[in-house]
Coordinates of C-alpha atoms and ligand atoms in Angstrom, one line a residue:
M291 CA -64.7 49.0 62.4
P292 CA -67.5 46.6 61.9
T293 CA -68.2 45.5 57.9
D294 CA -70.2 47.3 55.6
I295 CA -73.7 44.8 56.2
E296 CA -73.3 44.6 59.8
I297 CA -73.4 48.5 60.3
A298 CA -76.2 48.5 57.6
R299 CA -78.1 45.9 59.8
Q300 CA -77.5 48.0 62.8
A301 CA -79.3 50.8 61.0
T302 CA -82.7 52.5 61.9
L303 CA -84.5 52.9 59.1
M304 CA -87.1 55.6 58.5
P305 CA -90.3 54.4 56.6
I306 CA -90.0 55.4 53.1
A307 CA -93.2 57.8 53.3
E308 CA -91.3 59.9 56.0
V309 CA -87.9 60.3 53.8
A310 CA -90.2 61.1 51.0
G311 CA -91.9 64.2 53.0
H312 CA -88.5 65.6 54.1
A313 CA -87.5 65.2 50.1
G314 CA -90.6 67.3 49.3
V315 CA -92.1 64.2 47.6
P316 CA -95.8 64.4 48.1
E317 CA -97.7 61.2 49.2
A318 CA -99.5 60.9 45.8
A319 CA -96.3 60.6 43.8
L320 CA -95.0 57.9 46.0
I321 CA -95.4 54.2 44.9
P322 CA -94.0 52.4 47.7
Y323 CA -92.1 49.1 46.8
G324 CA -92.1 47.6 50.5
R325 CA -91.2 49.5 53.6
Y326 CA -88.0 51.4 52.8
K327 CA -87.9 51.7 49.0
A328 CA -90.4 53.3 46.7
K329 CA -90.7 54.5 43.0
I330 CA -91.9 58.2 42.4
D331 CA -94.2 59.3 39.8
V332 CA -92.3 62.0 38.6
G333 CA -95.4 63.5 36.5
L334 CA -96.6 65.2 40.0
L335 CA -93.6 66.9 40.9
P336 CA -92.2 70.2 40.2
T337 CA -90.2 70.6 37.3
K338 CA -88.3 73.8 37.4
P339 CA -84.7 73.4 38.5
R340 CA -83.8 75.1 41.8
G341 CA -80.4 73.1 42.8
K342 CA -76.8 73.3 42.2
L343 CA -75.4 70.2 41.0
I344 CA -72.3 68.9 42.7
L345 CA -70.3 66.0 40.6
V346 CA -68.1 63.8 42.2
T347 CA -65.2 62.1 40.1
A348 CA -62.0 60.1 41.2
I349 CA -58.3 59.8 40.0
S350 CA -57.4 57.2 38.1
P351 CA -58.9 53.9 39.7
T352 CA -56.4 51.4 41.3
P353 CA -56.9 48.0 43.1
A354 CA -55.9 50.2 46.3
G355 CA -59.8 51.9 45.7
E356 CA -60.8 55.7 45.4
D357 CA -64.0 55.1 46.9
K358 CA -66.4 57.6 45.3
T359 CA -69.7 56.4 46.1
T360 CA -68.7 56.1 49.7
T361 CA -67.6 59.9 49.5
S362 CA -71.0 61.2 47.4
V363 CA -73.0 59.4 50.3
G364 CA -70.6 60.8 52.7
L365 CA -70.6 64.6 51.3
S366 CA -74.5 64.5 50.8
D367 CA -74.9 63.4 54.6
A368 CA -72.6 66.2 55.5
L369 CA -74.7 68.7 53.5
H370 CA -77.7 68.0 55.3
R371 CA -75.5 68.1 58.8
I372 CA -74.5 71.5 57.9
G373 CA -78.4 72.5 57.1
R374 CA -78.5 72.4 53.3
K375 CA -81.3 70.5 51.6
T376 CA -79.5 67.9 49.5
L377 CA -80.6 65.0 47.2
L378 CA -78.0 62.2 46.7
C379 CA -78.2 61.0 42.9
L380 CA -76.4 57.4 42.6
R381 CA -76.3 54.7 39.9
E382 CA -78.0 51.2 40.9
P383 CA -75.7 48.5 41.1
S384 CA -75.8 45.4 38.7
L385 CA -75.6 41.8 39.8
G386 CA -72.5 40.7 37.8
P387 CA -69.7 42.8 40.0
C388 CA -71.6 42.1 43.2
F389 CA -71.1 38.3 42.8
G390 CA -67.9 39.0 41.4
V391 CA -64.8 40.9 42.7
K392 CA -66.1 44.6 43.2
G393 CA -68.4 44.4 45.9
G394 CA -71.4 46.4 46.1
G395 CA -72.6 49.8 45.0
A396 CA -73.9 51.4 48.0
G397 CA -71.3 53.1 49.3
G398 CA -69.3 51.8 52.5
G399 CA -68.6 52.3 56.1
R400 CA -71.0 54.7 58.0
S401 CA -71.5 56.3 54.1
Q402 CA -74.2 54.1 52.8
V403 CA -77.4 53.8 51.2
M404 CA -80.1 51.6 52.6
P405 CA -81.2 48.8 52.6
M406 CA -78.1 47.8 50.9
D407 CA -78.6 43.7 50.5
E408 CA -81.8 44.9 48.5
I409 CA -80.3 47.7 46.8
N410 CA -77.2 45.4 45.6
L411 CA -79.8 42.5 44.8
H412 CA -83.1 42.5 42.8
F413 CA -84.1 46.3 44.4
T414 CA -87.3 47.5 42.3
G415 CA -87.0 45.0 39.7
D416 CA -85.4 48.0 36.8
F417 CA -82.8 45.7 35.5
H418 CA -84.9 42.6 35.1
A419 CA -86.8 45.1 33.4
I420 CA -84.2 46.5 30.8
T421 CA -82.9 42.6 30.5
S422 CA -86.4 42.1 29.1
A423 CA -87.1 45.0 27.0
H424 CA -83.4 44.0 25.4
N425 CA -84.4 40.4 24.7
L426 CA -87.8 41.0 23.8
L427 CA -86.1 42.9 20.6
S428 CA -83.7 40.0 20.5
A429 CA -86.2 37.6 20.2
M430 CA -88.5 39.7 17.8
L431 CA -85.7 40.2 15.3
D432 CA -84.7 36.4 15.2
N433 CA -88.3 36.2 15.3
H434 CA -88.9 38.4 11.7
I435 CA -85.8 36.3 10.4
Y436 CA -87.7 32.9 10.9
W437 CA -90.9 34.1 9.1
G438 CA -89.2 35.1 6.0
N439 CA -87.0 38.4 6.8
T440 CA -89.0 40.7 4.5
L441 CA -86.5 43.5 5.7
E442 CA -83.9 41.7 4.0
I443 CA -81.5 41.8 7.3
D444 CA -78.0 40.4 6.3
L445 CA -77.9 37.8 9.0
R446 CA -74.1 38.3 9.1
R447 CA -74.6 41.9 10.2
V448 CA -76.8 41.7 12.8
T449 CA -75.7 44.0 15.5
W450 CA -78.1 43.6 18.3
R451 CA -77.5 41.2 20.9
R452 CA -78.6 39.8 24.1
V453 CA -78.0 40.3 27.8
L454 CA -78.0 39.0 31.1
D455 CA -77.2 40.6 34.7
M456 CA -74.4 38.3 35.4
N457 CA -71.0 38.0 34.7
D458 CA -70.8 34.9 32.8
R459 CA -67.8 35.0 30.0
A460 CA -69.2 31.7 28.4
L461 CA -71.8 33.6 26.7
R462 CA -69.3 36.0 25.1
Q463 CA -69.6 34.8 21.7
I464 CA -72.5 32.1 20.8
V465 CA -73.8 30.3 17.5
G466 CA -77.2 29.8 17.6
P467 CA -80.2 29.0 16.8
L468 CA -78.8 25.5 16.6
G469 CA -81.3 22.3 16.1
G470 CA -82.5 22.5 13.0
V471 CA -85.0 24.2 10.5
S472 CA -87.7 24.9 13.1
N473 CA -85.3 26.8 15.4
G474 CA -84.5 29.4 12.9
F475 CA -80.9 30.6 10.6
P476 CA -77.6 29.4 12.6
R477 CA -75.7 32.6 13.4
E478 CA -73.0 34.0 15.4
S479 CA -73.9 36.1 18.2
G480 CA -73.3 36.7 22.0
F481 CA -74.6 38.0 25.4
D482 CA -73.3 41.5 26.9
I483 CA -74.0 42.4 30.8
T484 CA -77.4 44.1 31.2
V485 CA -75.3 47.4 32.2
A486 CA -73.7 47.4 28.7
S487 CA -77.5 47.2 27.0
E488 CA -77.8 50.4 24.9
I489 CA -81.5 50.4 26.4
M490 CA -79.5 51.0 29.7
A491 CA -77.8 54.2 28.3
I492 CA -81.0 55.1 26.7
L493 CA -83.3 54.8 29.8
C494 CA -80.7 57.3 31.7
L495 CA -80.9 59.9 28.7
A496 CA -84.4 59.8 28.0
A497 CA -86.1 63.2 29.1
D498 CA -89.5 61.3 29.6
L499 CA -91.6 57.9 28.4
A500 CA -92.2 59.7 25.1
D501 CA -88.8 60.6 24.3
L502 CA -87.8 57.2 25.8
Q503 CA -89.8 55.4 22.8
Q504 CA -88.7 57.7 20.5
R505 CA -85.1 56.4 21.1
L506 CA -86.0 52.9 21.5
G507 CA -87.2 53.0 18.1
D508 CA -84.4 54.9 16.8
I509 CA -81.9 51.6 17.8
I510 CA -80.0 50.0 14.8
V511 CA -80.2 46.1 15.3
G512 CA -78.2 45.3 11.8
Y513 CA -77.8 46.2 8.3
R514 CA -79.0 44.8 4.8
R515 CA -76.7 43.6 2.3
D516 CA -76.4 47.2 0.7
R517 CA -75.4 48.5 4.3
T518 CA -78.8 50.5 5.0
P519 CA -79.5 50.4 8.6
V520 CA -82.5 48.2 10.2
F521 CA -84.1 50.0 13.0
C522 CA -86.1 48.5 16.2
R523 CA -88.9 50.5 14.8
D524 CA -88.5 48.5 11.5
I525 CA -89.0 45.2 13.7
K526 CA -92.2 46.8 15.6
A527 CA -91.0 46.3 19.2
D528 CA -90.6 49.5 20.4
R529 CA -93.9 49.9 21.9
A530 CA -94.0 46.8 23.7
M531 CA -90.3 47.7 25.4
T532 CA -91.9 50.9 26.0
V533 CA -94.5 49.2 28.2
L534 CA -91.7 46.9 29.9
L535 CA -90.0 49.9 31.1
K536 CA -92.8 52.0 32.2
D537 CA -92.1 51.7 35.8
A538 CA -88.1 51.3 35.2
I539 CA -88.5 54.7 33.9
L540 CA -89.2 56.1 37.4
P541 CA -86.6 57.1 39.6
N542 CA -86.2 54.9 43.3
L543 CA -86.0 56.5 46.6
V544 CA -84.2 55.1 49.6
Q545 CA -82.3 56.6 52.3
T546 CA -79.0 56.6 53.5
L547 CA -77.8 55.7 57.0
E548 CA -78.6 59.0 58.5
N549 CA -81.8 58.9 57.1
N550 CA -81.1 61.4 54.2
P551 CA -83.1 60.9 50.8
A552 CA -81.5 59.5 47.8
L553 CA -82.6 58.7 44.5
L554 CA -81.0 55.5 42.8
H555 CA -81.8 55.4 39.4
G556 CA -80.3 53.5 36.4
G557 CA -76.5 52.4 36.0
P558 CA -75.0 52.1 32.6
F559 CA -71.7 50.9 32.3
A560 CA -69.2 53.4 31.8
N561 CA -67.1 52.1 29.2
I562 CA -69.2 51.3 26.4
A563 CA -71.9 54.2 27.7
H564 CA -71.7 57.2 29.7
G565 CA -71.7 55.5 33.3
C566 CA -73.7 58.1 35.1
N567 CA -77.1 57.8 37.2
S568 CA -80.6 58.8 35.2
L569 CA -80.9 62.1 33.6
I570 CA -84.8 62.0 34.8
A571 CA -83.6 61.3 38.4
T572 CA -80.8 64.4 38.3
R573 CA -83.7 66.6 37.0
T574 CA -86.1 65.4 39.4
A575 CA -83.9 66.0 42.4
L576 CA -82.5 69.4 41.2
A577 CA -86.4 70.3 41.2
L578 CA -86.6 69.2 44.8
A579 CA -83.3 70.2 46.6
D580 CA -80.9 72.9 46.7
Y581 CA -78.0 70.7 46.2
V582 CA -77.4 67.3 44.3
V583 CA -74.7 65.3 44.9
T584 CA -73.9 62.9 42.0
E585 CA -71.3 60.6 40.9
A586 CA -69.8 59.6 37.5
G587 CA -67.8 56.3 37.0
F588 CA -64.1 55.5 36.8
G589 CA -61.9 58.3 36.6
A590 CA -62.4 62.1 35.7
D591 CA -60.8 61.6 32.3
L592 CA -63.8 58.9 31.5
G593 CA -66.7 59.4 34.2
A594 CA -66.5 63.4 34.5
E595 CA -65.6 63.9 31.0
K596 CA -68.5 62.1 29.8
F597 CA -70.9 63.1 32.6
M598 CA -70.1 66.8 31.0
D599 CA -70.0 65.8 27.5
I600 CA -72.8 63.6 27.1
K601 CA -75.5 64.0 29.9
C602 CA -74.7 67.5 30.4
R603 CA -74.8 68.4 26.8
M604 CA -77.9 66.4 26.4
G605 CA -79.8 67.1 29.5
G606 CA -78.7 70.8 29.7
L607 CA -77.3 70.6 32.7
A608 CA -74.3 72.5 34.3
P609 CA -72.3 71.5 36.9
A610 CA -71.7 73.8 39.9
A611 CA -69.0 72.0 41.6
V612 CA -66.6 69.0 41.3
V613 CA -65.4 67.1 44.0
L614 CA -62.4 64.7 43.0
V615 CA -61.3 62.0 45.3
A616 CA -58.3 60.6 46.2
T617 CA -56.2 58.7 48.8
V618 CA -53.0 58.1 50.1
R619 CA -52.8 54.6 49.0
A620 CA -54.0 54.7 45.5
L621 CA -51.6 57.9 44.8
K622 CA -49.0 55.5 46.2
M623 CA -49.8 52.9 43.8
H624 CA -49.6 56.0 41.0
G625 CA -46.2 56.6 42.4
G626 CA -45.0 52.7 41.7
V627 CA -45.7 51.2 45.2
A628 CA -47.2 47.5 45.1
K629 CA -50.4 46.7 46.6
K630 CA -48.8 44.4 49.5
D631 CA -46.4 47.5 50.1
L632 CA -49.6 50.2 50.5
S633 CA -49.7 50.1 54.6
A634 CA -46.0 51.5 55.1
A635 CA -45.7 54.9 55.4
N636 CA -44.1 56.4 52.1
P637 CA -44.0 60.3 51.5
D638 CA -42.1 60.4 48.1
A639 CA -44.3 57.6 46.5
V640 CA -47.4 60.3 47.1
R641 CA -45.4 62.9 45.7
A642 CA -44.5 60.9 42.7
G643 CA -48.2 59.6 42.2
A644 CA -49.7 63.1 42.9
V645 CA -48.9 63.9 39.0
N646 CA -51.9 61.6 38.1
L647 CA -54.3 64.0 40.9
R648 CA -52.5 67.0 38.8
R649 CA -53.5 65.7 35.7
H650 CA -56.8 65.6 36.7
I651 CA -57.2 68.8 38.1
E652 CA -56.3 70.0 35.1
N653 CA -58.6 68.4 33.0
V654 CA -61.7 69.4 35.0
Q655 CA -60.4 72.8 34.6
K656 CA -60.7 72.4 31.0
F657 CA -64.4 72.5 31.7
G658 CA -64.0 75.5 33.5
L659 CA -64.5 74.4 37.0
T660 CA -61.6 73.9 39.5
P661 CA -62.3 70.5 41.8
T662 CA -62.2 70.4 45.4
I663 CA -59.9 67.4 46.1
A664 CA -61.6 64.9 48.7
I665 CA -59.0 62.6 50.7
N666 CA -60.4 59.7 51.7
H667 CA -59.0 58.9 54.9
F668 CA -57.5 55.5 55.7
D669 CA -56.1 54.6 59.0
T670 CA -53.0 54.0 57.6
D671 CA -52.6 57.2 56.6
T672 CA -50.1 59.3 58.0
D673 CA -49.7 63.3 58.4
E674 CA -47.1 63.6 56.3
E675 CA -48.6 61.5 53.5
L676 CA -51.8 63.6 54.0
A677 CA -49.9 67.0 53.8
V678 CA -48.0 66.2 50.4
I679 CA -51.9 65.9 48.9
Q680 CA -52.7 69.3 50.3
E681 CA -49.4 70.9 49.0
M682 CA -49.9 69.4 45.3
A683 CA -53.5 70.4 45.0
G684 CA -52.8 73.7 46.5
Q685 CA -50.4 74.6 43.7
F686 CA -53.2 74.3 41.3
G687 CA -55.7 76.5 43.4
A688 CA -57.6 73.5 44.8
D689 CA -58.7 72.6 48.2
A690 CA -57.9 69.5 49.6
V691 CA -60.0 68.3 52.6
I692 CA -59.2 65.1 54.7
C693 CA -62.6 63.2 55.2
R694 CA -63.2 60.7 57.4
H695 CA -66.8 60.1 56.4
W696 CA -66.2 56.2 56.4
A697 CA -65.4 55.7 59.8
E698 CA -67.2 58.4 61.4
G699 CA -70.3 59.3 58.8
S700 CA -71.5 62.8 58.0
A701 CA -69.5 64.6 60.9
G702 CA -65.9 63.2 59.3
A703 CA -66.9 65.1 55.8
E704 CA -68.1 68.7 57.4
E705 CA -65.4 70.6 56.2
L706 CA -65.7 69.2 52.7
A707 CA -69.5 70.1 52.9
R708 CA -68.8 73.7 54.0
I709 CA -66.3 74.2 51.0
V710 CA -68.2 72.5 48.4
A711 CA -71.5 74.4 49.2
Q712 CA -69.7 77.9 49.4
K713 CA -68.4 76.9 45.8
A714 CA -71.7 76.1 44.5
D715 CA -73.3 79.0 46.2
A716 CA -70.6 81.2 44.2
D717 CA -71.1 82.8 40.9
A718 CA -72.0 80.1 38.4
P719 CA -68.5 78.9 37.2
D720 CA -67.5 79.6 33.4
F721 CA -68.9 76.0 32.5
R722 CA -67.9 74.8 28.6
L723 CA -68.1 71.5 26.9
L724 CA -64.7 70.2 25.4
Y725 CA -66.1 70.6 22.0
P726 CA -69.5 71.5 20.2
D727 CA -72.2 69.7 18.6
D728 CA -71.3 70.8 15.0
M729 CA -67.1 69.4 15.0
K730 CA -66.5 66.4 12.7
L731 CA -66.9 62.9 14.8
A732 CA -63.3 62.3 14.0
A733 CA -62.0 65.5 15.6
K734 CA -64.0 65.3 18.5
I735 CA -62.2 61.9 19.3
E736 CA -59.0 63.3 18.6
T737 CA -60.3 66.9 21.0
V738 CA -60.8 64.3 23.9
A739 CA -57.4 62.1 23.2
T740 CA -55.2 64.8 22.8
E741 CA -56.7 67.2 25.6
I742 CA -57.7 65.0 28.0
Y743 CA -55.8 61.5 27.6
R744 CA -52.7 63.7 26.2
A745 CA -52.1 61.6 23.4
G746 CA -48.7 62.5 21.5
S747 CA -50.9 61.1 18.0
V748 CA -54.4 59.8 17.5
A749 CA -54.5 56.6 15.0
I750 CA -57.9 56.4 13.7
T751 CA -57.5 53.8 10.5
E752 CA -59.3 54.6 7.3
P753 CA -62.0 52.6 7.7
V754 CA -63.2 53.8 10.8
R755 CA -62.8 57.3 9.1
R756 CA -65.0 56.2 6.4
Q757 CA -67.4 54.9 8.8
L758 CA -67.7 58.1 10.7
Q759 CA -68.2 59.8 7.5
Q760 CA -70.7 57.3 6.5
W761 CA -72.9 58.4 9.8
E762 CA -72.3 62.0 9.4
E763 CA -73.8 61.5 6.2
M764 CA -76.7 59.9 7.6
G765 CA -77.6 62.5 9.9
Y766 CA -75.5 61.4 13.5
G767 CA -73.0 64.0 13.1
Q768 CA -74.1 66.3 15.9
F769 CA -73.9 63.1 18.2
P770 CA -71.1 63.2 20.8
V771 CA -68.3 60.6 21.5
C772 CA -68.6 58.0 24.0
M773 CA -64.8 56.8 24.5
A774 CA -64.1 52.9 25.3
K775 CA -60.7 52.9 27.1
T776 CA -59.0 51.3 30.4
Q777 CA -60.0 53.4 33.0
Y778 CA -56.5 52.3 34.9
S779 CA -54.6 54.8 32.8
F780 CA -54.9 58.3 30.8
S781 CA -53.4 56.0 28.0
T782 CA -54.4 52.5 26.2
D783 CA -52.3 50.4 28.6
P784 CA -53.3 49.8 32.0
G785 CA -50.2 49.4 33.4
A786 CA -49.2 52.7 32.7
T787 CA -50.3 54.6 35.7
G788 CA -49.5 58.2 36.8
A789 CA -49.5 60.7 34.0
P790 CA -48.2 59.5 30.8
V791 CA -47.8 61.7 28.1
G792 CA -46.7 61.3 24.5
H793 CA -48.7 58.0 24.3
E794 CA -51.0 56.8 20.9
I795 CA -54.5 56.4 21.3
A796 CA -55.3 53.9 18.2
V797 CA -59.3 53.9 17.7
R798 CA -60.1 50.0 16.7
E799 CA -63.4 50.0 16.2
V800 CA -66.6 52.7 16.8
R801 CA -70.2 51.8 17.2
L802 CA -73.2 53.9 16.8
S803 CA -75.5 53.8 19.5
A804 CA -78.3 55.6 17.4
G805 CA -81.1 55.1 20.3
A806 CA -79.0 56.5 23.5
G807 CA -77.6 59.3 20.8
F808 CA -73.8 59.0 20.8
V809 CA -70.7 57.0 19.1
V810 CA -68.6 55.1 21.0
A811 CA -65.1 55.1 19.8
I812 CA -63.1 51.9 21.2
C813 CA -59.6 52.3 22.3
G814 CA -57.8 49.2 23.4
E815 CA -59.9 45.9 24.4
I816 CA -63.5 46.6 25.7
M817 CA -65.3 43.9 28.0
T818 CA -69.0 44.0 27.3
M819 CA -69.4 40.9 29.3
P820 CA -67.2 40.6 32.5
G821 CA -66.2 37.2 33.8
L822 CA -66.0 36.0 37.3
P823 CA -62.4 35.6 39.1
R824 CA -60.7 32.3 40.3
V825 CA -62.7 33.0 43.9
P826 CA -66.0 35.1 43.0
S827 CA -67.3 36.9 45.9
A828 CA -70.5 34.4 45.3
E829 CA -68.7 31.7 47.2
S830 CA -69.3 33.3 50.5
I831 CA -72.4 35.0 50.2
H832 CA -75.0 33.1 52.0
L833 CA -77.9 32.9 54.4
D834 CA -77.1 32.8 58.2
E835 CA -79.1 30.5 60.7
N836 CA -81.4 33.8 61.2
G837 CA -82.2 33.8 57.7
Q838 CA -79.9 37.1 57.4
I839 CA -77.8 37.7 54.4
E840 CA -74.0 37.5 55.1
G841 CA -70.8 38.2 52.8
L842 CA -72.5 41.0 51.3
F843 CA -69.3 43.0 52.2
Ligands
ADP994 P1 -66.3 53.5 44.0 O1 -67.4 54.1 44.3 O2 -65.3 54.4 43.8 O3 -66.1 52.4 43.3 P2 -66.8 52.7 46.9 O4 -67.5 54.0 47.4 O5 -68.1 51.7 46.5 O6 -65.8 52.8 45.4 O7 -66.1 51.9 47.9 C1 -65.5 50.8 47.8 C2 -64.9 50.1 49.1 O8 -64.4 50.8 49.8 C3 -66.6 49.9 49.9 O9 -66.4 48.3 50.5 C4 -65.8 51.0 51.3 O10 -66.3 50.4 52.3 C5 -64.4 50.7 51.4 N1 -63.8 52.1 51.7 C6 -64.1 53.2 51.2 N2 -63.7 54.3 52.1 C7 -62.8 53.8 53.0 C8 -61.7 54.0 54.0 N3 -61.8 55.2 54.1 N4 -61.2 53.1 54.7 C9 -61.4 51.6 54.3 N5 -62.3 51.3 53.2 C10 -62.9 52.2 52.4
MG995 MG1 -69.1 53.5 42.9

């Protein structure tokens, strides 16, 4: 099998106007960015939703890979193949992981979105715009302090940091400005990766430009000595930030290897934020197509839960079907097999690891939906191992379909597409959110921890409880909670694979994203600025003698 970029290079792409035509986007609404990318002026499109929303999520991630993006692309292409008008909605990749270890975010094998090199690099500049808008607020904030600090911001309680779209651990904690009177007042601060910016979360949850500006104004940048908040609006940055984001808020149209349309828009971190593409893109897709396939970050305990409880809640969306991606290899790891031994057949380990799959199926059922299991086929899988997954899924009334879209493109996911389309077409499922808006914030955290993570106890410290209560008094009690926890386990111990029970979930810290509209509950370590590995992929990314990019997977 050729590499992802070799396959990508051989693709025959359609001019973007033609792709738009197939997607039902009129020429007038198309803002081309070169030949194969375009932004869409959503103001010129229908708004009435007609499509069925299909969520692609996965079992708990392992280093063996689960491949949600690849499966989302394969499923969308396969729906087209069986004659269903479909739009794919994905996130835009961040530069950090691209140069680090994870690789690209455009799918893989014969299920990719194109042009994958541009998508993985600067694309249409949305992340640069978000970075600029974020740092404009940082600069204006420090400038306000420099010119006398009439808002009386407590320098020790500035919460707004700076961002960069790069994995750079050297910037996690900094002290500045240094260098004397003319540079300002030194204080501790730091950088986060752009996808962890609250502005990214806001862009992905905003209904339109006016709502975006409102939410930007609502951002809390720090506190006074009396603990009252200072807002972005007080710094008077919200309007200029909106100007910087006026194009970034428009969804990006691209195509798959099979020339089917895809909207790539936004990419919030799935830990400190909610990890889904933009609401604007999803709504646009629902108005244009009969089926909309979208992906949520990490495993279903984090990604699907936040998709439902944050994005669907705020956007008034209801998924019609859920696809849960599993692989033989990942289940073997959940069953205790080391990564180096994954190629050897081991149906017993698959059976042992399938407890993780079962737990995720049960969890999705709590939202009123039974997922369809997409078994992403790898060359090393044996028939016996595959049969174990189907048997285990069957015990929960879930279909498990073997999918070969990575190797074969849409032909390899046809059966999955038929089953999912049939489910989506059936009577609307009894979709429900996990908790109501008016539940207390601490109780919301406890609900997710016990219902989804199956914690035996939830430890919320007294200061954290007081903080939550204070936010309730300030009017933020209706917000959903955004859980920040390791993606590798249901517990807070990344090593506890499988389906742990009875563990304690300790909430160390809570953060208020007043503009995005959620409260982040931090359980365990949380990384908002990743580092690069010992040998980053950037070392092998280069231009060959013909000026073509090599090494982008
Ligand atoms: P996720 O969205 O879950 O992070 P991706 O879909 O981006 O994962 O896939 C990660 C990588 O795994 C991609 O480079 C892809 O080419 C590879 N991959 C996906 N499916 C298969 C498969 N069936 N066999 C081999 N490699 C695969
Ligand atoms: Mg992905």
